[in-house]
PDB file of C-alpha atoms and ligand atoms in Angstrom:
ATOM      1  CA  MET A  77       2.242 -27.706   6.378  1.00  0.00           C
ATOM      2  CA  GLU A  78       4.113 -25.629   8.694  1.00  0.00           C
ATOM      3  CA  GLN A  79       6.992 -25.967   7.914  1.00  0.00           C
ATOM      4  CA  LEU A  80       6.691 -26.838   4.311  1.00  0.00           C
ATOM      5  CA  LEU A  81       4.638 -22.659   4.214  1.00  0.00           C
ATOM      6  CA  ASP A  82       8.437 -21.287   6.370  1.00  0.00           C
ATOM      7  CA  ARG A  83      10.391 -22.909   3.714  1.00  0.00           C
ATOM      8  CA  ILE A  84       8.571 -21.802   0.888  1.00  0.00           C
ATOM      9  CA  LEU A  85       9.023 -17.969   1.947  1.00  0.00           C
ATOM     10  CA  GLU A  86      13.163 -18.886   3.910  1.00  0.00           C
ATOM     11  CA  ASP A  87      13.446 -20.023  -0.694  1.00  0.00           C
ATOM     12  CA  ALA A  88      11.246 -17.386  -2.061  1.00  0.00           C
ATOM     13  CA  LEU A  89      13.249 -14.640  -0.125  1.00  0.00           C
ATOM     14  CA  ASN A  90      17.241 -16.296  -0.961  1.00  0.00           C
ATOM     15  CA  ASN A  91      16.072 -16.394  -5.268  1.00  0.00           C
ATOM     16  CA  ALA A  92      15.052 -12.500  -5.169  1.00  0.00           C
ATOM     17  CA  ARG A  93      18.173 -11.405  -3.633  1.00  0.00           C
ATOM     18  CA  LYS A  94      19.522 -11.437  -7.039  1.00  0.00           C
ATOM     19  CA  MET A  95      17.145  -8.624  -8.093  1.00  0.00           C
ATOM     20  CA  ILE A  96      18.050  -6.626  -5.382  1.00  0.00           C
ATOM     21  CA  GLU A  97      21.242  -4.696  -7.521  1.00  0.00           C
ATOM     22  CA  LEU A  98      19.089  -3.667  -9.985  1.00  0.00           C
ATOM     23  CA  GLY A  99      16.759  -1.561  -8.207  1.00  0.00           C
ATOM     24  CA  LYS A 100      17.630   1.887  -5.944  1.00  0.00           C
ATOM     25  CA  THR A 101      15.967   2.979  -3.072  1.00  0.00           C
ATOM     26  CA  ALA A 102      13.864   6.364  -4.035  1.00  0.00           C
ATOM     27  CA  THR A 103      16.089   9.606  -3.434  1.00  0.00           C
ATOM     28  CA  TYR A 104      13.351  11.832  -4.411  1.00  0.00           C
ATOM     29  CA  ILE A 105      13.346  11.837  -0.993  1.00  0.00           C
ATOM     30  CA  PRO A 106      16.361  12.040   0.788  1.00  0.00           C
ATOM     31  CA  GLU A 107      16.044  10.503   3.225  1.00  0.00           C
ATOM     32  CA  LEU A 108      14.097   7.533   2.400  1.00  0.00           C
ATOM     33  CA  GLY A 109      17.057   7.409  -0.494  1.00  0.00           C
ATOM     34  CA  ARG A 110      19.746   6.753   3.795  1.00  0.00           C
ATOM     35  CA  VAL A 111      18.040   3.436   3.834  1.00  0.00           C
ATOM     36  CA  ASN A 112      19.977   0.031   3.061  1.00  0.00           C
ATOM     37  CA  LYS A 113      18.401  -0.647  -0.135  1.00  0.00           C
ATOM     38  CA  GLU A 114      19.731  -4.828   0.737  1.00  0.00           C
ATOM     39  CA  TYR A 115      16.685  -5.058   3.606  1.00  0.00           C
ATOM     40  CA  LEU A 116      13.811  -7.825   1.741  1.00  0.00           C
ATOM     41  CA  GLY A 117      11.845  -9.336   4.603  1.00  0.00           C
ATOM     42  CA  VAL A 118       8.237 -11.053   4.512  1.00  0.00           C
ATOM     43  CA  CYS A 119       5.781 -12.440   6.338  1.00  0.00           C
ATOM     44  CA  ILE A 120       2.585 -13.979   5.995  1.00  0.00           C
ATOM     45  CA  CYS A 121      -0.296 -13.775   8.525  1.00  0.00           C
ATOM     46  CA  THR A 122      -2.106 -16.999   7.767  1.00  0.00           C
ATOM     47  CA  GLY A 123      -6.483 -17.140   8.950  1.00  0.00           C
ATOM     48  CA  ASP A 124      -5.490 -17.926  13.187  1.00  0.00           C
ATOM     49  CA  GLY A 125      -3.313 -14.849  12.832  1.00  0.00           C
ATOM     50  CA  ARG A 126      -0.568 -17.279  12.830  1.00  0.00           C
ATOM     51  CA  TYR A 127       2.512 -15.298  11.374  1.00  0.00           C
ATOM     52  CA  HIS A 128       5.205 -16.869   9.274  1.00  0.00           C
ATOM     53  CA  VAL A 129       7.713 -14.541   8.312  1.00  0.00           C
ATOM     54  CA  SER A 130      11.363 -14.697   6.464  1.00  0.00           C
ATOM     55  CA  GLY A 131      14.426 -11.828   6.749  1.00  0.00           C
ATOM     56  CA  ASP A 132      13.858  -8.361   7.700  1.00  0.00           C
ATOM     57  CA  SER A 133      10.142  -8.878   8.176  1.00  0.00           C
ATOM     58  CA  ASP A 134      10.232  -6.925  12.154  1.00  0.00           C
ATOM     59  CA  VAL A 135      12.668  -3.471  10.785  1.00  0.00           C
ATOM     60  CA  ARG A 136      10.635  -0.471  11.063  1.00  0.00           C
ATOM     61  CA  PHE A 137      10.441   1.796   6.872  1.00  0.00           C
ATOM     62  CA  THR A 138       7.334   4.216   5.792  1.00  0.00           C
ATOM     63  CA  ILE A 139       4.073   2.996   4.949  1.00  0.00           C
ATOM     64  CA  GLN A 140       4.250   6.245   2.330  1.00  0.00           C
ATOM     65  CA  SER A 141       1.834   4.868  -1.084  1.00  0.00           C
ATOM     66  CA  ILE A 142       0.542   2.041   0.352  1.00  0.00           C
ATOM     67  CA  SER A 143      -1.540   4.426   3.445  1.00  0.00           C
ATOM     68  CA  LYS A 144      -3.162   4.915   0.241  1.00  0.00           C
ATOM     69  CA  VAL A 145      -5.638   1.887   0.863  1.00  0.00           C
ATOM     70  CA  ILE A 146      -6.360   3.342   4.159  1.00  0.00           C
ATOM     71  CA  ALA A 147      -7.264   6.802   3.425  1.00  0.00           C
ATOM     72  CA  LEU A 148      -9.524   4.990   0.686  1.00  0.00           C
ATOM     73  CA  ALA A 149     -11.240   3.032   3.289  1.00  0.00           C
ATOM     74  CA  ALA A 150     -11.827   6.081   6.014  1.00  0.00           C
ATOM     75  CA  ALA A 151     -13.057   8.438   3.358  1.00  0.00           C
ATOM     76  CA  LEU A 152     -15.698   5.027   1.437  1.00  0.00           C
ATOM     77  CA  GLU A 153     -15.809   4.663   5.776  1.00  0.00           C
ATOM     78  CA  ARG A 154     -16.565   7.741   6.926  1.00  0.00           C
ATOM     79  CA  CYS A 155     -17.826   9.571   3.776  1.00  0.00           C
ATOM     80  CA  GLY A 156     -19.595   6.875   2.078  1.00  0.00           C
ATOM     81  CA  PHE A 157     -19.288   5.878  -1.954  1.00  0.00           C
ATOM     82  CA  GLU A 158     -20.717   8.497  -3.479  1.00  0.00           C
ATOM     83  CA  LYS A 159     -19.232  10.954  -2.097  1.00  0.00           C
ATOM     84  CA  THR A 160     -16.435   9.862  -2.440  1.00  0.00           C
ATOM     85  CA  PHE A 161     -15.543   8.302  -5.896  1.00  0.00           C
ATOM     86  CA  ASP A 162     -17.296  11.826  -6.710  1.00  0.00           C
ATOM     87  CA  ARG A 163     -14.492  13.298  -7.509  1.00  0.00           C
ATOM     88  CA  VAL A 164     -12.041  10.862  -8.247  1.00  0.00           C
ATOM     89  CA  GLY A 165     -13.052   8.251 -10.458  1.00  0.00           C
ATOM     90  CA  MET A 166     -11.865   4.243  -9.646  1.00  0.00           C
ATOM     91  CA  GLU A 167     -10.509   3.121 -13.195  1.00  0.00           C
ATOM     92  CA  PRO A 168      -6.174   2.330 -14.434  1.00  0.00           C
ATOM     93  CA  SER A 169      -4.256   6.004 -15.719  1.00  0.00           C
ATOM     94  CA  GLY A 170      -1.112   3.548 -16.785  1.00  0.00           C
ATOM     95  CA  ASP A 171       1.136   6.434 -15.918  1.00  0.00           C
ATOM     96  CA  SER A 172       3.459   7.344 -13.302  1.00  0.00           C
ATOM     97  CA  PHE A 173       2.327   7.308  -9.974  1.00  0.00           C
ATOM     98  CA  ASP A 174       3.321  11.716  -9.480  1.00  0.00           C
ATOM     99  CA  SER A 175       2.179  12.359 -12.900  1.00  0.00           C
ATOM    100  CA  LEU A 176      -0.610  15.693 -13.626  1.00  0.00           C
ATOM    101  CA  VAL A 177      -0.544  15.497 -17.589  1.00  0.00           C
ATOM    102  CA  ARG A 178      -4.033  13.069 -17.199  1.00  0.00           C
ATOM    103  CA  LEU A 179      -5.046  15.108 -15.195  1.00  0.00           C
ATOM    104  CA  ASP A 180      -4.807  17.834 -16.940  1.00  0.00           C
ATOM    105  CA  LEU A 181      -4.846  17.039 -20.583  1.00  0.00           C
ATOM    106  CA  SER A 182      -8.114  15.103 -20.015  1.00  0.00           C
ATOM    107  CA  SER A 183      -9.691  14.705 -17.548  1.00  0.00           C
ATOM    108  CA  ASP A 184     -10.917  16.235 -14.693  1.00  0.00           C
ATOM    109  CA  TYR A 185     -10.590  14.285 -11.704  1.00  0.00           C
ATOM    110  CA  PRO A 186      -7.885  12.432 -10.857  1.00  0.00           C
ATOM    111  CA  SER A 187      -8.273   8.154 -12.850  1.00  0.00           C
ATOM    112  CA  ASN A 188      -7.950   7.052  -9.206  1.00  0.00           C
ATOM    113  CA  PRO A 189      -7.206   7.074  -4.984  1.00  0.00           C
ATOM    114  CA  MET A 190      -3.860   4.829  -6.014  1.00  0.00           C
ATOM    115  CA  ILE A 191      -2.118   7.649  -8.092  1.00  0.00           C
ATOM    116  CA  ASN A 192      -0.895  11.197  -5.680  1.00  0.00           C
ATOM    117  CA  SER A 193      -3.405  12.735  -7.262  1.00  0.00           C
ATOM    118  CA  GLY A 194      -6.261  11.070  -5.887  1.00  0.00           C
ATOM    119  CA  ALA A 195      -4.845  10.459  -3.050  1.00  0.00           C
ATOM    120  CA  ILE A 196      -4.372  13.634  -2.244  1.00  0.00           C
ATOM    121  CA  ALA A 197      -8.266  14.403  -3.238  1.00  0.00           C
ATOM    122  CA  ILE A 198      -9.970  12.346  -0.711  1.00  0.00           C
ATOM    123  CA  ALA A 199      -6.757  13.069   1.214  1.00  0.00           C
ATOM    124  CA  SER A 200      -8.184  16.842   0.982  1.00  0.00           C
ATOM    125  CA  HIS A 201     -11.748  15.495   2.008  1.00  0.00           C
ATOM    126  CA  LEU A 202     -10.093  13.091   4.748  1.00  0.00           C
ATOM    127  CA  SER A 203      -8.629  16.634   6.682  1.00  0.00           C
ATOM    128  CA  CYS A 204     -12.088  17.855   6.952  1.00  0.00           C
ATOM    129  CA  GLU A 205     -13.849  15.566   8.716  1.00  0.00           C
ATOM    130  CA  VAL A 206     -10.331  13.584  10.476  1.00  0.00           C
ATOM    131  CA  SER A 207      -7.563  14.527  12.669  1.00  0.00           C
ATOM    132  CA  PHE A 208      -4.211  12.725  11.267  1.00  0.00           C
ATOM    133  CA  GLU A 209      -3.735  11.193  15.387  1.00  0.00           C
ATOM    134  CA  ARG A 210      -7.238   9.548  14.716  1.00  0.00           C
ATOM    135  CA  MET A 211      -5.905   7.813  11.167  1.00  0.00           C
ATOM    136  CA  LEU A 212      -3.284   6.742  13.193  1.00  0.00           C
ATOM    137  CA  ALA A 213      -4.801   4.615  15.502  1.00  0.00           C
ATOM    138  CA  PHE A 214      -7.212   3.259  12.602  1.00  0.00           C
ATOM    139  CA  THR A 215      -4.166   2.320  10.469  1.00  0.00           C
ATOM    140  CA  LYS A 216      -2.968   0.819  14.222  1.00  0.00           C
ATOM    141  CA  LYS A 217      -6.793  -1.147  14.557  1.00  0.00           C
ATOM    142  CA  LEU A 218      -5.961  -1.947  10.433  1.00  0.00           C
ATOM    143  CA  CYS A 219      -2.245  -3.737  10.847  1.00  0.00           C
ATOM    144  CA  MET A 220      -2.830  -4.921  14.541  1.00  0.00           C
ATOM    145  CA  ASP A 221      -0.102  -2.821  15.332  1.00  0.00           C
ATOM    146  CA  ASP A 222       0.768  -0.439  18.204  1.00  0.00           C
ATOM    147  CA  GLU A 223       3.448   0.212  17.533  1.00  0.00           C
ATOM    148  CA  ILE A 224       3.051   1.347  14.524  1.00  0.00           C
ATOM    149  CA  THR A 225       4.278   5.699  14.665  1.00  0.00           C
ATOM    150  CA  LEU A 226       5.433   9.041  13.197  1.00  0.00           C
ATOM    151  CA  ASN A 227       8.635   9.181  10.970  1.00  0.00           C
ATOM    152  CA  GLU A 228       9.296  12.593  11.606  1.00  0.00           C
ATOM    153  CA  LYS A 229      12.447  12.688   9.611  1.00  0.00           C
ATOM    154  CA  VAL A 230      11.071  11.502   6.502  1.00  0.00           C
ATOM    155  CA  TYR A 231       7.541  13.206   7.535  1.00  0.00           C
ATOM    156  CA  HIS A 232       9.884  16.283   7.433  1.00  0.00           C
ATOM    157  CA  SER A 233      11.838  15.059   4.770  1.00  0.00           C
ATOM    158  CA  GLU A 234       9.579  14.801   1.878  1.00  0.00           C
ATOM    159  CA  MET A 235       8.088  17.773   3.108  1.00  0.00           C
ATOM    160  CA  GLY A 236      11.113  19.702   1.878  1.00  0.00           C
ATOM    161  CA  HIS A 237      10.731  18.493  -1.135  1.00  0.00           C
ATOM    162  CA  ILE A 238       7.680  18.215  -2.011  1.00  0.00           C
ATOM    163  CA  SER A 239       7.437  20.392  -5.163  1.00  0.00           C
ATOM    164  CA  ARG A 240       6.203  17.670  -7.418  1.00  0.00           C
ATOM    165  CA  ASN A 241       2.961  17.266  -4.698  1.00  0.00           C
ATOM    166  CA  LYS A 242       2.395  20.575  -4.062  1.00  0.00           C
ATOM    167  CA  ALA A 243       2.449  21.039  -8.567  1.00  0.00           C
ATOM    168  CA  ILE A 244      -0.628  18.006  -8.270  1.00  0.00           C
ATOM    169  CA  ALA A 245      -1.907  20.013  -4.794  1.00  0.00           C
ATOM    170  CA  TYR A 246      -2.548  23.167  -6.904  1.00  0.00           C
ATOM    171  CA  LEU A 247      -3.479  21.761 -10.232  1.00  0.00           C
ATOM    172  CA  LEU A 248      -6.844  20.668  -8.376  1.00  0.00           C
ATOM    173  CA  GLU A 249      -7.270  23.578  -6.717  1.00  0.00           C
ATOM    174  CA  SER A 250      -7.724  24.954 -10.151  1.00  0.00           C
ATOM    175  CA  LYS A 251     -10.331  22.074 -10.701  1.00  0.00           C
ATOM    176  CA  GLY A 252     -12.179  23.206  -7.743  1.00  0.00           C
ATOM    177  CA  ILE A 253     -11.447  19.674  -6.537  1.00  0.00           C
ATOM    178  CA  LEU A 254     -10.158  20.053  -2.687  1.00  0.00           C
ATOM    179  CA  GLU A 255     -11.505  20.330  -0.253  1.00  0.00           C
ATOM    180  CA  SER A 256      -9.489  22.038   2.164  1.00  0.00           C
ATOM    181  CA  SER A 257      -6.234  24.297   1.283  1.00  0.00           C
ATOM    182  CA  VAL A 258      -3.272  23.182   0.383  1.00  0.00           C
ATOM    183  CA  GLU A 259      -1.260  23.281   3.032  1.00  0.00           C
ATOM    184  CA  ASP A 260      -3.664  21.059   5.030  1.00  0.00           C
ATOM    185  CA  SER A 261      -4.469  17.996   2.593  1.00  0.00           C
ATOM    186  CA  LEU A 262      -0.404  18.219   1.054  1.00  0.00           C
ATOM    187  CA  ASP A 263       0.157  17.962   5.283  1.00  0.00           C
ATOM    188  CA  LEU A 264      -2.394  14.994   5.784  1.00  0.00           C
ATOM    189  CA  TYR A 265      -1.559  13.131   2.992  1.00  0.00           C
ATOM    190  CA  VAL A 266       2.330  13.501   3.473  1.00  0.00           C
ATOM    191  CA  ARG A 267       1.722  12.055   7.846  1.00  0.00           C
ATOM    192  CA  MET A 268       0.175   9.574   6.374  1.00  0.00           C
ATOM    193  CA  CYS A 269       2.181   8.458   4.090  1.00  0.00           C
ATOM    194  CA  SER A 270       5.345   8.550   6.496  1.00  0.00           C
ATOM    195  CA  LEU A 271       3.763   6.474   9.062  1.00  0.00           C
ATOM    196  CA  ASN A 272       6.619   3.697  10.256  1.00  0.00           C
ATOM    197  CA  VAL A 273       5.615   0.088   9.458  1.00  0.00           C
ATOM    198  CA  THR A 274       6.484  -3.277   9.243  1.00  0.00           C
ATOM    199  CA  ALA A 275       6.218  -6.429   7.095  1.00  0.00           C
ATOM    200  CA  ARG A 276       4.617  -8.040   9.569  1.00  0.00           C
ATOM    201  CA  SER A 277       2.360  -5.295  10.318  1.00  0.00           C
ATOM    202  CA  LEU A 278       1.299  -5.116   6.711  1.00  0.00           C
ATOM    203  CA  SER A 279       0.763  -9.140   6.824  1.00  0.00           C
ATOM    204  CA  GLY A 280      -1.877  -8.468   9.307  1.00  0.00           C
ATOM    205  CA  PHE A 281      -4.028  -5.692   6.901  1.00  0.00           C
ATOM    206  CA  GLY A 282      -3.405  -8.202   4.344  1.00  0.00           C
ATOM    207  CA  LEU A 283      -4.795 -10.687   6.472  1.00  0.00           C
ATOM    208  CA  VAL A 284      -8.202  -8.591   7.536  1.00  0.00           C
ATOM    209  CA  LEU A 285      -8.926  -7.049   4.021  1.00  0.00           C
ATOM    210  CA  ALA A 286      -8.630 -11.016   3.168  1.00  0.00           C
ATOM    211  CA  SER A 287     -11.040 -11.617   6.472  1.00  0.00           C
ATOM    212  CA  ASP A 288     -13.726  -9.335   5.105  1.00  0.00           C
ATOM    213  CA  GLY A 289     -12.793  -6.315   7.313  1.00  0.00           C
ATOM    214  CA  ILE A 290     -13.364  -8.340  10.469  1.00  0.00           C
ATOM    215  CA  ASN A 291      -9.884  -8.740  12.534  1.00  0.00           C
ATOM    216  CA  PRO A 292     -10.238 -12.823  13.431  1.00  0.00           C
ATOM    217  CA  LEU A 293      -8.556 -12.685  16.298  1.00  0.00           C
ATOM    218  CA  THR A 294     -10.643 -10.404  17.537  1.00  0.00           C
ATOM    219  CA  GLY A 295     -14.060 -10.745  15.510  1.00  0.00           C
ATOM    220  CA  GLU A 296     -13.834  -6.970  15.284  1.00  0.00           C
ATOM    221  CA  ARG A 297     -15.598  -5.722  12.088  1.00  0.00           C
ATOM    222  CA  LEU A 298     -12.448  -2.800  10.402  1.00  0.00           C
ATOM    223  CA  LEU A 299     -14.417  -2.477   7.573  1.00  0.00           C
ATOM    224  CA  HIS A 300     -17.820  -3.114   5.872  1.00  0.00           C
ATOM    225  CA  SER A 301     -18.262  -5.340   3.162  1.00  0.00           C
ATOM    226  CA  LYS A 302     -18.636  -3.187   0.524  1.00  0.00           C
ATOM    227  CA  VAL A 303     -15.929  -0.807   1.921  1.00  0.00           C
ATOM    228  CA  VAL A 304     -13.465  -3.941   1.146  1.00  0.00           C
ATOM    229  CA  GLN A 305     -14.927  -5.240  -1.755  1.00  0.00           C
ATOM    230  CA  THR A 306     -14.318  -1.884  -3.555  1.00  0.00           C
ATOM    231  CA  VAL A 307     -10.507  -1.263  -1.791  1.00  0.00           C
ATOM    232  CA  LYS A 308      -9.622  -4.763  -2.858  1.00  0.00           C
ATOM    233  CA  SER A 309     -10.512  -4.252  -6.664  1.00  0.00           C
ATOM    234  CA  ILE A 310      -9.417  -1.041  -7.153  1.00  0.00           C
ATOM    235  CA  MET A 311      -5.239  -2.141  -5.819  1.00  0.00           C
ATOM    236  CA  LEU A 312      -6.585  -5.297  -8.608  1.00  0.00           C
ATOM    237  CA  THR A 313      -6.620  -2.846 -11.089  1.00  0.00           C
ATOM    238  CA  CYS A 314      -3.919   0.599  -9.916  1.00  0.00           C
ATOM    239  CA  GLY A 315      -2.347  -0.922  -6.824  1.00  0.00           C
ATOM    240  CA  MET A 316       0.802  -1.248  -8.459  1.00  0.00           C
ATOM    241  CA  TYR A 317       1.140   2.094 -10.090  1.00  0.00           C
ATOM    242  CA  ASP A 318       1.419   1.614 -14.275  1.00  0.00           C
ATOM    243  CA  GLY A 319       2.546  -2.374 -13.443  1.00  0.00           C
ATOM    244  CA  SER A 320      -0.376  -3.003 -12.595  1.00  0.00           C
ATOM    245  CA  GLY A 321      -1.401  -5.111 -15.677  1.00  0.00           C
ATOM    246  CA  ARG A 322       1.300  -7.051 -15.846  1.00  0.00           C
ATOM    247  CA  PHE A 323       1.147  -7.913 -12.187  1.00  0.00           C
ATOM    248  CA  ALA A 324      -2.261  -9.190 -12.703  1.00  0.00           C
ATOM    249  CA  VAL A 325      -1.411 -11.423 -13.972  1.00  0.00           C
ATOM    250  CA  GLU A 326       1.705 -12.843 -13.158  1.00  0.00           C
ATOM    251  CA  VAL A 327       0.826 -12.764  -9.652  1.00  0.00           C
ATOM    252  CA  GLY A 328      -2.964 -11.797  -9.477  1.00  0.00           C
ATOM    253  CA  VAL A 329      -3.479 -11.150  -6.153  1.00  0.00           C
ATOM    254  CA  PRO A 330      -4.655  -7.146  -5.152  1.00  0.00           C
ATOM    255  CA  SER A 331      -1.201  -5.676  -4.087  1.00  0.00           C
ATOM    256  CA  LYS A 332      -0.206  -1.856  -2.903  1.00  0.00           C
ATOM    257  CA  SER A 333       2.941  -0.653  -3.166  1.00  0.00           C
ATOM    258  CA  GLY A 334       5.304   1.847  -1.369  1.00  0.00           C
ATOM    259  CA  VAL A 335       8.396   3.575  -2.900  1.00  0.00           C
ATOM    260  CA  GLY A 336       9.339   2.742   1.606  1.00  0.00           C
ATOM    261  CA  GLY A 337       9.876  -0.159  -0.393  1.00  0.00           C
ATOM    262  CA  GLY A 338       6.551  -1.905   1.357  1.00  0.00           C
ATOM    263  CA  ILE A 339       3.810  -4.123  -0.813  1.00  0.00           C
ATOM    264  CA  LEU A 340       0.539  -4.732   0.990  1.00  0.00           C
ATOM    265  CA  SER A 341      -1.090  -8.152  -0.903  1.00  0.00           C
ATOM    266  CA  VAL A 342      -4.882  -9.890  -0.193  1.00  0.00           C
ATOM    267  CA  VAL A 343      -5.361 -13.623   0.007  1.00  0.00           C
ATOM    268  CA  ASP A 344      -8.596 -14.090  -0.610  1.00  0.00           C
ATOM    269  CA  LYS A 345     -10.479 -16.457   2.244  1.00  0.00           C
ATOM    270  CA  ARG A 346      -6.524 -17.207   3.288  1.00  0.00           C
ATOM    271  CA  MET A 347      -3.865 -14.851   3.965  1.00  0.00           C
ATOM    272  CA  GLY A 348      -2.126 -11.463   4.102  1.00  0.00           C
ATOM    273  CA  ILE A 349       1.296 -10.794   3.088  1.00  0.00           C
ATOM    274  CA  GLY A 350       4.164  -8.262   4.439  1.00  0.00           C
ATOM    275  CA  ILE A 351       7.310  -7.435   1.957  1.00  0.00           C
ATOM    276  CA  PHE A 352       9.956  -4.495   2.896  1.00  0.00           C
ATOM    277  CA  GLY A 353      12.410  -4.387   0.143  1.00  0.00           C
ATOM    278  CA  PRO A 354      13.419  -0.838  -0.372  1.00  0.00           C
ATOM    279  CA  ALA A 355      15.573  -1.328  -4.165  1.00  0.00           C
ATOM    280  CA  LEU A 356      12.482  -0.187  -6.153  1.00  0.00           C
ATOM    281  CA  ASP A 357      12.406  -0.757 -10.108  1.00  0.00           C
ATOM    282  CA  THR A 358      11.500   2.284 -12.832  1.00  0.00           C
ATOM    283  CA  LYS A 359       8.134   2.313 -11.511  1.00  0.00           C
ATOM    284  CA  GLY A 360       8.761   2.537  -7.445  1.00  0.00           C
ATOM    285  CA  ASN A 361       7.711  -1.211  -6.162  1.00  0.00           C
ATOM    286  CA  SER A 362      10.224  -3.305  -4.698  1.00  0.00           C
ATOM    287  CA  ILE A 363      12.633  -4.672  -7.741  1.00  0.00           C
ATOM    288  CA  ALA A 364      12.918  -7.530  -4.983  1.00  0.00           C
ATOM    289  CA  GLY A 365       9.126  -8.455  -3.786  1.00  0.00           C
ATOM    290  CA  GLN A 366       7.822  -9.041  -6.730  1.00  0.00           C
ATOM    291  CA  HIS A 367       9.610 -11.228  -7.221  1.00  0.00           C
ATOM    292  CA  VAL A 368       9.111 -12.831  -3.396  1.00  0.00           C
ATOM    293  CA  LEU A 369       5.727 -12.454  -4.639  1.00  0.00           C
ATOM    294  CA  ARG A 370       6.119 -14.253  -8.258  1.00  0.00           C
ATOM    295  CA  GLU A 371       7.381 -16.921  -6.935  1.00  0.00           C
ATOM    296  CA  LEU A 372       5.639 -17.882  -3.350  1.00  0.00           C
ATOM    297  CA  SER A 373       1.628 -17.262  -6.344  1.00  0.00           C
ATOM    298  CA  SER A 374       3.444 -19.839  -8.158  1.00  0.00           C
ATOM    299  CA  LYS A 375       4.217 -22.001  -5.450  1.00  0.00           C
ATOM    300  CA  MET A 376       1.320 -22.135  -3.200  1.00  0.00           C
ATOM    301  CA  ARG A 377      -0.893 -21.718  -6.022  1.00  0.00           C
ATOM    302  CA  LEU A 378      -2.396 -17.979  -4.606  1.00  0.00           C
ATOM    303  CA  HIS A 379      -3.394 -16.393  -7.861  1.00  0.00           C
ATOM    304  CA  MET A 380      -7.275 -15.243  -7.324  1.00  0.00           C
ATOM    305  CA  PHE A 381      -8.188 -17.379 -11.316  1.00  0.00           C
ATOM    306  CA  ALA A 382      -5.649 -20.364  -9.857  1.00  0.00           C
ATOM    307  CA  ASP A 383      -7.862 -23.552 -10.842  1.00  0.00           C
ATOM    308  CA  HIS A 384      -6.335 -25.715  -7.647  1.00  0.00           C
ATOM    309  CA  VAL A 385      -4.818 -24.313  -3.818  1.00  0.00           C
ATOM    310  CA  PRO A 386      -3.960 -26.133  -1.655  1.00  0.00           C
ATOM    311  CA  GLU A 387      -4.304 -26.350   2.684  1.00  0.00           C
ATOM    312  CA  TYR A 388      -2.714 -23.853   3.142  1.00  0.00           C
TER     313      TYR A 388
HETATM  314  N1  LIG B1475       4.788  10.323  -0.482  1.00  0.00           N
HETATM  315  C1  LIG B1475       5.444   9.740  -1.777  1.00  0.00           C
HETATM  316  C2  LIG B1475       5.125  11.030  -2.453  1.00  0.00           C
HETATM  317  O1  LIG B1475       3.766  11.345  -2.657  1.00  0.00           O
HETATM  318  C3  LIG B1475       4.047   8.210  -2.345  1.00  0.00           C
HETATM  319  C4  LIG B1475       4.794   7.769  -3.194  1.00  0.00           C
HETATM  320  C5  LIG B1475       5.401   6.314  -3.323  1.00  0.00           C
HETATM  321  O2  LIG B1475       4.769   5.688  -2.867  1.00  0.00           O
HETATM  322  N2  LIG B1475       4.330   6.010  -4.375  1.00  0.00           N
HETATM  323  O3  LIG B1475       5.768  10.963  -3.806  1.00  0.00           O
END
């Protein structure tokens, strides 16, 4: 069974390589534009804590929007459900991740915490409550990876090209949604986006979410059940931005992408999956990474509504 899983991973990766040429790295953050777009890696962490890898699964890259899952979990743990969702919704926006149109025209608060406006609102709550160092320590625990650090180059590169997120933050401030200054909110938001992870770290985080918030290796509970349930629901409906609906139909696994090329996927009660593939589609999701997940979902029957679930 172990070997079969390794072969499925290898094949999925090789079949997805052809997609790379159709994607582009995220050049709007210049440092991300310098990453080699040929990288492709996948890691699965199964319930017994064993890692199965293929390709560039130990190359460090920035977590980007996948940190929105960690920030949401931290906000729910610290501030509770009511306060967290007081100023950010839980509906898919159908717009691109950095849009501010809906926020300005038809809503008083961001659609959900997985798009930039929602995550900046969450970061503004968090920055009153918790330091970046505490958030980094929390991230290391959730990912079961002590080597996670801030990527200073990417942090400064994004801070130097922050106009759009600044516009979003000022719009949030004008609507009375920010709890700390525009500068403090953006600083925590961008620091969290600039954490260096690997496909392996994301698979570890995925396994914690698949295991109801418990680190299965130590038995330590890291998140409350209700928090995990909420986070996974929002990942399913909003985690792939305006590609979330199609992804849910085709893959059927709660996931979250980032413009660094990462995808975090949670196969409930079974495994966590981490992907790294920095060539992105037009919506900002890893183009080859999604191909890998489509193949894994169909070959391993990972879809949450699959009728028959095999052993691995
Ligand atoms: N740091 C990025 C930004 O704010 C994150 C976006 C993403 O990963 N989709 O634009």
